[in-house]
Coordinates of C-alpha atoms in Angstrom, one line a residue:
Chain A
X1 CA 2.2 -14.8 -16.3
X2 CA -0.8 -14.4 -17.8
X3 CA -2.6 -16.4 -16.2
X4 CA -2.1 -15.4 -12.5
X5 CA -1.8 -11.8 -13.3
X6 CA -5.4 -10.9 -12.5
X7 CA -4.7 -12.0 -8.7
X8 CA -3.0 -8.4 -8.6
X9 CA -3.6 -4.8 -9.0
X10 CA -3.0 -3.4 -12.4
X11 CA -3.4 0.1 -13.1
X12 CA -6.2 1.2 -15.3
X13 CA -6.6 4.7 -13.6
X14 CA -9.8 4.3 -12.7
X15 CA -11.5 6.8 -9.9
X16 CA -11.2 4.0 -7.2
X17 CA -7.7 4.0 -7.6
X18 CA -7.5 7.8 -6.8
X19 CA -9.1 7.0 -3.6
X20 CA -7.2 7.9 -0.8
X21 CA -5.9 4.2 0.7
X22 CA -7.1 5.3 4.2
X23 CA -10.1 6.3 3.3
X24 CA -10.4 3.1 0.7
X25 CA -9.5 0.9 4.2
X26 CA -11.6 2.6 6.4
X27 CA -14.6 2.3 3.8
X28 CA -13.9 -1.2 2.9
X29 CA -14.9 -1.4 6.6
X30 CA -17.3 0.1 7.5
X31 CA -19.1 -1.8 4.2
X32 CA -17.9 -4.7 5.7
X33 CA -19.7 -4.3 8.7
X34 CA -22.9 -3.3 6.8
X35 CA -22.9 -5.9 4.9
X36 CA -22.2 -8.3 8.0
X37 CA -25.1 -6.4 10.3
X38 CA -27.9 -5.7 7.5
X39 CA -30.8 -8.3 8.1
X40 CA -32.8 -6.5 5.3
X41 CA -32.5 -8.8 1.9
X42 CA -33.7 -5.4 -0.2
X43 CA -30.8 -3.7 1.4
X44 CA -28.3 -6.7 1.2
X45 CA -29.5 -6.9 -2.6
X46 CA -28.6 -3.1 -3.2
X47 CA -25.4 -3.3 -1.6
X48 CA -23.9 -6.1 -3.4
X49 CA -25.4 -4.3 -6.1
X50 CA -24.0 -1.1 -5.5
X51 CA -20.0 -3.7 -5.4
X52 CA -20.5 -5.0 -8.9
X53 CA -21.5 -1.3 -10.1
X54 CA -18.1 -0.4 -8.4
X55 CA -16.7 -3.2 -10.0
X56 CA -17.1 -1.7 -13.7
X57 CA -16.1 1.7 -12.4
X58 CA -13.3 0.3 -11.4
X59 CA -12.5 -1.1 -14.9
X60 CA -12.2 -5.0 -13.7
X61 CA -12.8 -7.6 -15.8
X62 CA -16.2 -9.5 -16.1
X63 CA -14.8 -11.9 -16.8
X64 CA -12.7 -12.0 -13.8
X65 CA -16.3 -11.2 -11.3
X66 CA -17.8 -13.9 -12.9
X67 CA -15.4 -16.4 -12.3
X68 CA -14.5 -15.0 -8.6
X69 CA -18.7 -16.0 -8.0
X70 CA -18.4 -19.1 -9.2
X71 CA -15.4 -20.2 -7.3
X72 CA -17.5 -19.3 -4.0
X73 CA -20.2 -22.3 -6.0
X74 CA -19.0 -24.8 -3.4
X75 CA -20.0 -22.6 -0.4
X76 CA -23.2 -21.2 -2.3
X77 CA -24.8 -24.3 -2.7
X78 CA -24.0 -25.6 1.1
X79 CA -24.8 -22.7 2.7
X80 CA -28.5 -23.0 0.7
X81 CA -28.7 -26.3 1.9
X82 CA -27.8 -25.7 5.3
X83 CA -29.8 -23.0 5.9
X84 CA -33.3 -24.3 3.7
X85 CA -32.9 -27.6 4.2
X86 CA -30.9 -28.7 7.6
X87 CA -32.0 -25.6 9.9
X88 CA -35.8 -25.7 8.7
X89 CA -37.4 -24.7 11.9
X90 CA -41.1 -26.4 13.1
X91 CA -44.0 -23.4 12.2
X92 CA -41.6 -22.2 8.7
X93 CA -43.8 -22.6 5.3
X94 CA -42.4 -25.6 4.0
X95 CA -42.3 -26.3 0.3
X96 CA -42.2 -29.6 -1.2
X97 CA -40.7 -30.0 -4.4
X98 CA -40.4 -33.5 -5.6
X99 CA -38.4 -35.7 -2.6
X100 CA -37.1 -32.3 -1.6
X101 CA -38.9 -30.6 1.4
X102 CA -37.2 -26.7 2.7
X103 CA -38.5 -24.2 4.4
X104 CA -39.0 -20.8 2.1
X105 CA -37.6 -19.0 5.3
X106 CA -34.6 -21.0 4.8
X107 CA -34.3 -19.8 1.1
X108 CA -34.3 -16.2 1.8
X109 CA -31.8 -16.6 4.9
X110 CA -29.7 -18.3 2.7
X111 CA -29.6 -15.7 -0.4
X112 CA -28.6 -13.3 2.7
X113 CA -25.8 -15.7 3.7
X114 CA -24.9 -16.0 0.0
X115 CA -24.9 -12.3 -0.3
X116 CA -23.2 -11.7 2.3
X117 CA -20.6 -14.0 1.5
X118 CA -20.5 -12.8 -2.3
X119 CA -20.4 -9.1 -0.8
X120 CA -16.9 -9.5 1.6
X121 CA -15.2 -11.1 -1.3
X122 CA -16.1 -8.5 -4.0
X123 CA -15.0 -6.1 -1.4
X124 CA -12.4 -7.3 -0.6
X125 CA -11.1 -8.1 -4.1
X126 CA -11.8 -4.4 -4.9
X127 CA -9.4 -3.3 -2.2
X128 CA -7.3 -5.7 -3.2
X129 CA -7.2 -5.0 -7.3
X130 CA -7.8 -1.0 -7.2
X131 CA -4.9 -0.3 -4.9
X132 CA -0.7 -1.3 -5.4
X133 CA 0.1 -3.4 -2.3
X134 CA 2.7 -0.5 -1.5
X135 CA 0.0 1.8 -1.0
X136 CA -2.3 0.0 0.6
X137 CA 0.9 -0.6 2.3
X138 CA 1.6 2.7 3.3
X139 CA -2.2 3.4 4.1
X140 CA -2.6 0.4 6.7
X141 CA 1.0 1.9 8.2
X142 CA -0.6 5.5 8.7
X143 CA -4.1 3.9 10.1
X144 CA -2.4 1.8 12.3
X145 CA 0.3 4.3 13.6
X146 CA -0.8 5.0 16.5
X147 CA -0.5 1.0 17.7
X148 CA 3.5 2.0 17.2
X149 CA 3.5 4.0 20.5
X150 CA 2.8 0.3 22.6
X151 CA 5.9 -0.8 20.1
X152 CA 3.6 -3.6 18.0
X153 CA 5.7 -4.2 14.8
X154 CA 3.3 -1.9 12.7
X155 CA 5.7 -1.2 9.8
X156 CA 7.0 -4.7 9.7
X157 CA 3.7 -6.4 9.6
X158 CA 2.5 -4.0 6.8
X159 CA 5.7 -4.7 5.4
X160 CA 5.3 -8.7 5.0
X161 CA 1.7 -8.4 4.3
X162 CA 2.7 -6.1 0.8
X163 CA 5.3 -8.6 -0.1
X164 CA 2.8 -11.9 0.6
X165 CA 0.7 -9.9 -2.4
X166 CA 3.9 -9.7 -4.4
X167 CA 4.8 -13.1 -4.3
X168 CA 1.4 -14.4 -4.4
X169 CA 1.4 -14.9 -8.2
X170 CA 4.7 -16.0 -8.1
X171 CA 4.6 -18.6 -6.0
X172 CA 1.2 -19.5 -8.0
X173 CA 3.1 -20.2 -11.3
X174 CA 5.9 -22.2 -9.2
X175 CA 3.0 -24.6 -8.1
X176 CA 2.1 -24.9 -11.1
X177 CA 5.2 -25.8 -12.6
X178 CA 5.9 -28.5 -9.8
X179 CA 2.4 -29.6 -10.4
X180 CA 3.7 -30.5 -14.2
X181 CA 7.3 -31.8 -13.2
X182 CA 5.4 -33.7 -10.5
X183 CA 2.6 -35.2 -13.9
X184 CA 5.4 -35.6 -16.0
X185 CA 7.1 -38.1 -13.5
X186 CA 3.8 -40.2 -12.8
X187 CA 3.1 -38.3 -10.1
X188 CA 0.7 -35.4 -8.8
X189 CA -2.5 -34.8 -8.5
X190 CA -4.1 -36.6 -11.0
X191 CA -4.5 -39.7 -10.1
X192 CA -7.9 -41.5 -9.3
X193 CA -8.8 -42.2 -6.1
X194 CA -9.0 -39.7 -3.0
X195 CA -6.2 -41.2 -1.4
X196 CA -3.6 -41.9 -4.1
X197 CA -4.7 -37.6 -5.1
X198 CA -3.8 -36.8 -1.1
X199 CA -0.8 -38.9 -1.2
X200 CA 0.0 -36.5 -4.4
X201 CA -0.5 -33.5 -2.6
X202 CA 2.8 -33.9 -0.5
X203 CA 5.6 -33.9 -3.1
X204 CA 4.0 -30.9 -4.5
X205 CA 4.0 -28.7 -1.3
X206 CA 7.2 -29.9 -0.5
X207 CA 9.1 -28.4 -2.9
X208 CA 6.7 -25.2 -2.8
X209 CA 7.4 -24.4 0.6
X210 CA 11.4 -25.5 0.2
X211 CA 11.0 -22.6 -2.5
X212 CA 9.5 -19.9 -0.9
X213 CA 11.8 -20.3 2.7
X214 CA 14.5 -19.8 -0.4
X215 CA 13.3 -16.8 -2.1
X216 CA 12.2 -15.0 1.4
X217 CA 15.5 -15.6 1.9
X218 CA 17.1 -14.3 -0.8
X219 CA 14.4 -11.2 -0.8
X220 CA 15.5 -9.9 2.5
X221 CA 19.0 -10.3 1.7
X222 CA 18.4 -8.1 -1.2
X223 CA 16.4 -5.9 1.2
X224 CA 19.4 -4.8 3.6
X225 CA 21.4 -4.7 1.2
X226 CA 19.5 -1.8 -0.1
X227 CA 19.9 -0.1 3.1
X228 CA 16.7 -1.5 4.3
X229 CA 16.7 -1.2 8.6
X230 CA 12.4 -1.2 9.1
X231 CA 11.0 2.6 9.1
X232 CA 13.7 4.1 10.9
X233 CA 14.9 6.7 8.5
X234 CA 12.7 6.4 5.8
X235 CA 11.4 8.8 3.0
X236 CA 7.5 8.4 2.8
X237 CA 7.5 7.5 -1.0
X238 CA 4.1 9.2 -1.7
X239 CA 2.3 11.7 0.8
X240 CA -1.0 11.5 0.8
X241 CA -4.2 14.6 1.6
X242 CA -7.6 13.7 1.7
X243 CA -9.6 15.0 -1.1
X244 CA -13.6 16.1 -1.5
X245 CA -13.9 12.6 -3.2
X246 CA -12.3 10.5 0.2
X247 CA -14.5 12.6 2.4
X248 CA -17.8 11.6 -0.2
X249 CA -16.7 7.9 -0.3
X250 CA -16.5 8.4 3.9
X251 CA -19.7 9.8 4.0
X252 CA -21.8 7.5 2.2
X253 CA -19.8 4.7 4.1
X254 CA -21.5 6.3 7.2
X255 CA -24.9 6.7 5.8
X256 CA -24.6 3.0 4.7
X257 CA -24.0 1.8 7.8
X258 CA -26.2 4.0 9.7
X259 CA -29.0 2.8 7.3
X260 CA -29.2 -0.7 8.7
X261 CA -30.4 0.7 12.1
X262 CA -32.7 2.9 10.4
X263 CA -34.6 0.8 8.1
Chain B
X1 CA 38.9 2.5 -0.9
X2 CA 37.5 -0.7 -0.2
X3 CA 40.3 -2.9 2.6
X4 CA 39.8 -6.3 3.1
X5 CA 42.7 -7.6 5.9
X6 CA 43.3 -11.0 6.9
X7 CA 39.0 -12.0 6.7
X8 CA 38.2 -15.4 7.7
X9 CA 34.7 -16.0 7.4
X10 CA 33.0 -19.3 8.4
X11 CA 28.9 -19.2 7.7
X12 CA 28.2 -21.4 11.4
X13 CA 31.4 -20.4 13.0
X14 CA 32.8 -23.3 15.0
X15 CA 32.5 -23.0 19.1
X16 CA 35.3 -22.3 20.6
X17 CA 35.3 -25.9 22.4
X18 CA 34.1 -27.6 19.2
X19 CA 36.3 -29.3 16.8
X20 CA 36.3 -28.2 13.7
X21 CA 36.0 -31.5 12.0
X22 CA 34.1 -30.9 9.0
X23 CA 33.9 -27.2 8.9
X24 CA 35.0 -25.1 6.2
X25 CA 35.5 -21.3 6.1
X26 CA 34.0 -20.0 3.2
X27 CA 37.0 -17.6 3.0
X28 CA 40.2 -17.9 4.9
X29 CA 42.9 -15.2 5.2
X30 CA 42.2 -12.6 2.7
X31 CA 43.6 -9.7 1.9
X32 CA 42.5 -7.4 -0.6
X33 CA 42.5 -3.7 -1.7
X34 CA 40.2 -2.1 -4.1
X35 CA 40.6 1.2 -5.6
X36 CA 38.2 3.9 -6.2
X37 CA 37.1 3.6 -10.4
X38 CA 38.7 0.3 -10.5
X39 CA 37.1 -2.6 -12.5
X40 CA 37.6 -6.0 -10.4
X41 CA 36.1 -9.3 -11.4
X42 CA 35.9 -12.2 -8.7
X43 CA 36.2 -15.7 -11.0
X44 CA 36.9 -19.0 -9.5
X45 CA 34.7 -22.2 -9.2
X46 CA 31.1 -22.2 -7.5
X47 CA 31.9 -22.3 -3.5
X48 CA 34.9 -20.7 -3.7
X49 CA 34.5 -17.4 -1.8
X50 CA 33.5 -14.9 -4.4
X51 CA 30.2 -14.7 -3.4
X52 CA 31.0 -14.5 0.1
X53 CA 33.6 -12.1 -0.5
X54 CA 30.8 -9.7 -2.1
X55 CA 28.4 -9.9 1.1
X56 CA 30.7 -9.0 3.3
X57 CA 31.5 -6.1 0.9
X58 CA 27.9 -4.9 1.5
X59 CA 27.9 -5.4 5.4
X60 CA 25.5 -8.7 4.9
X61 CA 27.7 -10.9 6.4
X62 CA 30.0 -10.0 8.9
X63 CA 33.6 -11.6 9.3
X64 CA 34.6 -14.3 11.7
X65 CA 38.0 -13.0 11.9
X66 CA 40.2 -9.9 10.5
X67 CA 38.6 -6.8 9.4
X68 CA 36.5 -5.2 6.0
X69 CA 36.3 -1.6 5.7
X70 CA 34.8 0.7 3.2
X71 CA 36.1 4.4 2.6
X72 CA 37.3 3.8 6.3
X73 CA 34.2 2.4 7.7
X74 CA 34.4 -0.8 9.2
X75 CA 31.3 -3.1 8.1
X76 CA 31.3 -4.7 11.6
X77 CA 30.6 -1.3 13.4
X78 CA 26.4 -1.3 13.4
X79 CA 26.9 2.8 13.3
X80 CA 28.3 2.7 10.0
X81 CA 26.5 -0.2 8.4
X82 CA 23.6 2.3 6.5
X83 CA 27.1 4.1 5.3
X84 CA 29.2 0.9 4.2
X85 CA 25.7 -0.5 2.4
X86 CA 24.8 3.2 0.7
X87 CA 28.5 3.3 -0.7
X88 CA 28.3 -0.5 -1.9
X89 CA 25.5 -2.0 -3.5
X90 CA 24.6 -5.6 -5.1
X91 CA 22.9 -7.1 -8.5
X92 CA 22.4 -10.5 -7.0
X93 CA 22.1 -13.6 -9.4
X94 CA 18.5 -13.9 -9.4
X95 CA 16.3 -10.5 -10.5
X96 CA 13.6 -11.6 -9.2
X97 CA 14.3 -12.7 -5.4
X98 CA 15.2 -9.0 -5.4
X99 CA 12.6 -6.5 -6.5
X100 CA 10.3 -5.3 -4.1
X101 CA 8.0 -3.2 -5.7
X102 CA 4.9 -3.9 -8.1
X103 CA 6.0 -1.5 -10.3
X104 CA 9.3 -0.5 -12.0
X105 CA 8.6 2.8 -9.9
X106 CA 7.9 1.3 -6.7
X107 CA 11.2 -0.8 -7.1
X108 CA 13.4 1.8 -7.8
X109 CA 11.4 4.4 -4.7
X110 CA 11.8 1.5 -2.4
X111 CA 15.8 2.0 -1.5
X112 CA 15.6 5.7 -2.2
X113 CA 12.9 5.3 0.7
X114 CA 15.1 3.5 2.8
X115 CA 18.0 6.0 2.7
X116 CA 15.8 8.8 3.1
X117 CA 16.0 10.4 -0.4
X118 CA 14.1 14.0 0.0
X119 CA 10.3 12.9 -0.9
X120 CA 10.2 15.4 -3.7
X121 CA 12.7 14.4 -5.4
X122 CA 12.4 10.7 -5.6
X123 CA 10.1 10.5 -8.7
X124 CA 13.0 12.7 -10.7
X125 CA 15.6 10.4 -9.4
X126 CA 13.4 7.2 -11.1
X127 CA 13.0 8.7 -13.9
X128 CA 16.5 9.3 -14.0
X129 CA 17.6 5.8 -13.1
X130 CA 15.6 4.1 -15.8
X131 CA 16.5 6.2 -18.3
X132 CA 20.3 5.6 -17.5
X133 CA 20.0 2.2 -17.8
X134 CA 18.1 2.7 -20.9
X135 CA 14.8 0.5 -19.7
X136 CA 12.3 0.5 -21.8
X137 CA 9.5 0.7 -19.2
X138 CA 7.5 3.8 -17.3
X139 CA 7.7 3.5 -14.0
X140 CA 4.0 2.0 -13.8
X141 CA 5.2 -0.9 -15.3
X142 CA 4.3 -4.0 -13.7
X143 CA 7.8 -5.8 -12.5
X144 CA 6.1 -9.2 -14.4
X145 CA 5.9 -8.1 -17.3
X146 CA 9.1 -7.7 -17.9
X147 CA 11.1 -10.0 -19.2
X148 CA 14.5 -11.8 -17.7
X149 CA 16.8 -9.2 -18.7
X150 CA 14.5 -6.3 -18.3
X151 CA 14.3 -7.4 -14.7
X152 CA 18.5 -7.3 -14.1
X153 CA 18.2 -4.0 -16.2
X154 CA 15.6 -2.6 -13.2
X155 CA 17.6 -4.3 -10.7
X156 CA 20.3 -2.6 -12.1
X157 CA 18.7 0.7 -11.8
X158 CA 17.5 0.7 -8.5
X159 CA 21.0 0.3 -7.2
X160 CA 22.4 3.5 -9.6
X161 CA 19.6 4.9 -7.9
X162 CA 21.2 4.9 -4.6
X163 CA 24.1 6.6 -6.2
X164 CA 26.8 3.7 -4.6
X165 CA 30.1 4.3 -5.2
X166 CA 31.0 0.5 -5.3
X167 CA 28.8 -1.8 -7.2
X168 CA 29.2 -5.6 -7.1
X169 CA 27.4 -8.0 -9.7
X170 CA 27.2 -11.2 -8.4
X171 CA 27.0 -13.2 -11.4
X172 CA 24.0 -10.7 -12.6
X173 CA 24.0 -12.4 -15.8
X174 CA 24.2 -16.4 -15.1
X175 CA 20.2 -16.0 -15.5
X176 CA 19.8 -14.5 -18.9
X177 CA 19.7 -15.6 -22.2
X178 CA 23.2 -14.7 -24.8
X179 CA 21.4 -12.2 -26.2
X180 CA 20.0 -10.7 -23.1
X181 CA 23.4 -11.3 -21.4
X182 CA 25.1 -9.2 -24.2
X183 CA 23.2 -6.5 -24.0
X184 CA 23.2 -5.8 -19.9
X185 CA 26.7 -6.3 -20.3
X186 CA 26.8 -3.3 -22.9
X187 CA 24.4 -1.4 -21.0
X188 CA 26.6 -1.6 -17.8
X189 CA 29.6 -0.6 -19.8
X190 CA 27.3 2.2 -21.1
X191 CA 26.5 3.3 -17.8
X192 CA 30.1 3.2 -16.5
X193 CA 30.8 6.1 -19.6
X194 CA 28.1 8.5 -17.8
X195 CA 28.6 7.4 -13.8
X196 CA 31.8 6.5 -12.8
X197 CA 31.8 3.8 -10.3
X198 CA 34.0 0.8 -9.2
X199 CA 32.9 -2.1 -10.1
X200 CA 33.3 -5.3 -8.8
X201 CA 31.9 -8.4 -11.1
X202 CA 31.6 -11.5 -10.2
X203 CA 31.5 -14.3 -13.3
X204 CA 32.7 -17.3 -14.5
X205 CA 32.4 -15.7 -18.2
X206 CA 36.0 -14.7 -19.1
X207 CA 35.1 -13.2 -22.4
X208 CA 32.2 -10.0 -20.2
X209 CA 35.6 -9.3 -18.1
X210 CA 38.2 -9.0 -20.7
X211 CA 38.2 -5.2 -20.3
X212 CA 38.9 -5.5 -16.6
X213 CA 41.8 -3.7 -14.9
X214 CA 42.2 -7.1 -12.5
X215 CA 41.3 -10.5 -12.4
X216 CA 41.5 -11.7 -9.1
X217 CA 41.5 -16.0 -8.8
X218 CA 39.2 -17.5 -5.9
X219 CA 40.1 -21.2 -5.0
X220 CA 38.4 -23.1 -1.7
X221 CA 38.2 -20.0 -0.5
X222 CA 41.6 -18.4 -0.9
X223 CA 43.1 -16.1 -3.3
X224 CA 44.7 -18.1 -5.4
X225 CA 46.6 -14.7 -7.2
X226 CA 45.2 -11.9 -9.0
X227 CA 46.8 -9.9 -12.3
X228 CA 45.4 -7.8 -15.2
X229 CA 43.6 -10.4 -17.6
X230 CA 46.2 -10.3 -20.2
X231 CA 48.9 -11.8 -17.5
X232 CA 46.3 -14.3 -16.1
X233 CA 45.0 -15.7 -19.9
X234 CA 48.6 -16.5 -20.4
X235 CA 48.4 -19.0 -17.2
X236 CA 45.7 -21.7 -19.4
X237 CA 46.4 -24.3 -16.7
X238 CA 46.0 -22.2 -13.3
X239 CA 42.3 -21.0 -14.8
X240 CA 41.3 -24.8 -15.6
X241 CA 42.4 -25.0 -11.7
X242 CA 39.9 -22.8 -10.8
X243 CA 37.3 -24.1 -13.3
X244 CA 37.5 -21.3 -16.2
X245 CA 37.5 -21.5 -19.5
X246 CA 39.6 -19.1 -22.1
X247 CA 37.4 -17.2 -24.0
X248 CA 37.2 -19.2 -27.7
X249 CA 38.9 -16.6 -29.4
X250 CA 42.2 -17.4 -26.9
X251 CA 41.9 -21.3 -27.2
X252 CA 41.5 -20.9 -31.1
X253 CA 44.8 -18.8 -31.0
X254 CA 46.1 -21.2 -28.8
X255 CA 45.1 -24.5 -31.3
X256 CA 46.7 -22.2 -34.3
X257 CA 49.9 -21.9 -32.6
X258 CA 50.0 -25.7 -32.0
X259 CA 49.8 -26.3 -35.8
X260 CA 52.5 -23.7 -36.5
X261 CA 50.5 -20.9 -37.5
X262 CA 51.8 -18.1 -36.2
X263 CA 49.4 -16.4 -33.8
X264 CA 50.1 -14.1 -30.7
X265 CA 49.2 -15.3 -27.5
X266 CA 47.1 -11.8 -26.6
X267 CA 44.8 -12.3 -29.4
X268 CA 41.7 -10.6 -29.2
X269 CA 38.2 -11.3 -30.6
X270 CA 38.7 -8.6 -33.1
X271 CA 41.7 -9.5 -33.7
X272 CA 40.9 -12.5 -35.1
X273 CA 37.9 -11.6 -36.9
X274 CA 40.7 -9.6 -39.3
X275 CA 43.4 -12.3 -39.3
X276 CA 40.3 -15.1 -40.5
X277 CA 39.1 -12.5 -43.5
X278 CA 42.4 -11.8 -44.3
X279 CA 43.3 -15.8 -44.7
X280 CA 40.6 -16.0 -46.9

């Protein structure tokens, strides 16, 4: 388990995860949509910045930044070439360097991109490993309550979405283990050849999705039979008050994104 | 009282102008009363109805024909349904198709939650219901890291939670190791000393139901006959019908009679043990 248990929250009681899960939600936003609007690369720089400062407050493993970055390699290095290379535009200052001709315009759109792809995954990953799926849960429920009144599914969506976390490592290991039935029977994914490694793809997802239709199965069994009828009747497990740090976290949120207009 | 009248229960129900060619019911005709504070185990083959038997118990399934009721509730009346499933509860097979929660404490809230336990009072009632099941976990515990039988243990504990007056393993321990198997069978019986419940337990161990008041027999779906264990261990050939095996203790006593040794047929396991260290 060891080895998929970083995908999840674990608690370290760190002051993110006193955060109020609206607030976190609502923040997670709006630094969202700084990040997404900001054509500043100082600012960009600070904010993503400001994420992996977060990111050590929040007691996450380096380790576990680093290698979250250098998953994202693939779309790093395309989204540099795309932008220096493929979208040069007539009148940029070009650089030549060896057989390779980009525009320097290009570069610095493309540490933007970059940035701003490294920044909604960091964010998102915060979210994601400073708060229990059942509060972030509970906190999506509250935020989205008043969507209830045109009688959209709020509780029920919320409800799936906290249990997809929940399985989520699960249903990694089980790849993994039909991965190694699949290699110990001569077949799988290692293979050479793209198409003989496709063809290996199938007989693993097979049985992977066979899986999960069983345990969702067998989950919401287990769920009614624990007296489980959607949100009608149910205790709220936690309540939740703002604090003077939710209110901070809001604020600075607000200034953040106010920033972009104003610089 | 739990009343179980003439149920027939087929999981796709055949139309009424469809043959039934090729359509079992997974139970047909029962009839069965349970006590309050009885213990009850369900044995029989896989397939033949004890599972089945236990959902409809819990209002999961509903039956095709005749009638299951619960302290007077009929499970087929929707209004009663949150009172059949808070008076009977379920360990199912596997622990972990059935834990909700992250944490141990999140688990254990999550039913408590549904029945609309007062707010305030739901972190002392987790507390409570790991400690009676003797888990050795706080309730920030993430549910991975625990092992197999930690897992039923919690599973355990978040049905005590819901204080059910009926609880039904369904072959709980078919997942564990011997060791871990021994031990949630103790802890249960441990449990049963401080909260008094009915239990229902569904096996194909004979030797965790020995202590049982009643054994009832499942065959294709029938009752095949039910007794206290003692009656039904004497009947070797009716439990090979219905795929059980004796406990080794009653086979051994039954391969020492053969060769003339003069063993009862009731023989326990402790039994035994004191007739073996006395032959030596």
């Amino acid at each position: 388990m060891a080895g998929t248990s970083f995908l999840l929250y674990q608690k370290r009681n760190s002051w993110l995860e006193r955060w109020d899960p609206r607030m976190k939600i609502i923040a997670v936003l709006l630094f969202g949509a700084a990040l997404l609007l900001t054509h500043s690369l100082g600012l960009k720089t600070a904010q993503l910045l400001l994420l992996i400062v977060l990111w050590g407050v929040a007691k996450l493993s380096w380790r576990v930044l680093v290698f979250t970055l250098l998953s994202l390699s693939i779309f790093f290095a395309s989204t540099m070439i795309y932008q220096s290379v493929l979208t040069a535009v007539p009148g940029e200052d070009m650089i030549t360097w060896g057989w390779l001709t980009f525009s320097a315009q290009g570069v610095i759109r493309g540490v933007m991109m970059c940035e701003q792809i490294a920044g909604i995954v960091l964010l998102l990953a915060l979210l994601v490993r400073t708060t229990s799926p059942i509060v972030l849960a509970e906190g999506l429920e509250m935020l989205l309550k008043p969507l209830k009144k045109w009688r959209l599914p709020v509780h029920e969506a919320v409800m799936m979405f906290s249990i997809a976390l929940r399985f989520l490592p699960i249903l990694i290991e089980e790849f993994d283990k039909i991965r190694k039935a699949q290699l110990a029977r001569g077949g799988g994914f290692h293979r050479k050849g793209v198409a003989s490694r496709f063809r290996g793809v199938l007989p693993m997802l097979m049985p992977l999705f066979v899986m999960s239709i069983i345990r969702a199965k067998d989950l919401a069994v287990a769920m009614e039979s624990r007296c489980y009828q959607g949100d009608e009747g149910r205790t709220p497990i936690r309540i939740y008050r703002l604090q003077r740090s939710d209110y901070a976290v809001f604020s600075f949120s607000i200034v953040n994104l106010a920033a972009i207009f104003v610089l | 009282m739990i009343d179980i009248r003439d149920t027939t229960f087929y999981y796709n129900a055949p139309q009424e102008d469809e043959e039934d060619a090729g359509r079992r019911p997974a139970l047909s005709h029962i009839s069965l009363n349970i006590v309050p504070g009885e213990f009850v185990a369900f044995l029989g083959r896989n397939g033949s109805g004890k599972s089945s038997l236990s959902r409809l118990l819990n209002g999961i399934e509903l039956p095709t024909e005749g009638t299951v009721s619960v302290e007077g509730h009929v499970t087929s009346d929707k209004a009663a349904l949150r009172s059949v499933r808070r008076a009977v509860q379920i360990v199912f097979q596997n622990p972990e198709n059935q834990q909700v929660g992250i944490t141990v404490g999140e688990d254990i809230s999550f039913g408590l939650s549904n029945i609309g336990w007062p707010q305030h009072d739901i972190a002392d009632r987790v507390a409570w219901a790991i400690k009676l099941v003797g888990l050795d976990a706080d309730e920030d515990r993430p549910v991975m890291n625990l092992s197999g039988g930690e897992k039923q243990k919690l599973a355990l504990a978040a049905v005590l939670a819901l204080a059910p007056r009926y609880l039904i393993l369904d072959e709980a321990t078919s997942m564990l190791d011997p060791v871990a198997r021994r031990q949630f069978v103790a802890t249960l019986h441990e449990v049963r000393k401080q909260y008094s419940f009915t239990l229902i337990y569904i096996t194909h161990h004979l030797e965790e139901v020995t202590n049982a008041d009643r054994w009832v027999l499942f065959q294709s779906g029938k009752v095949v006959t039910s007794g206290t264990p003692d009656e039904l261990m004497e009947n070797t050939g009716l439990l090979q019908s219905c795929g059980l095996e004796l406990p080794y203790y009653r086979t051994l006593a039954g391969l020492l009679r053969e060769q003339g040794i003069p063993v009862s047929a009731a023989l326990n396991e402790r039994e035994l043990r004191e007739l073996l260290c006395k032959s030596g």
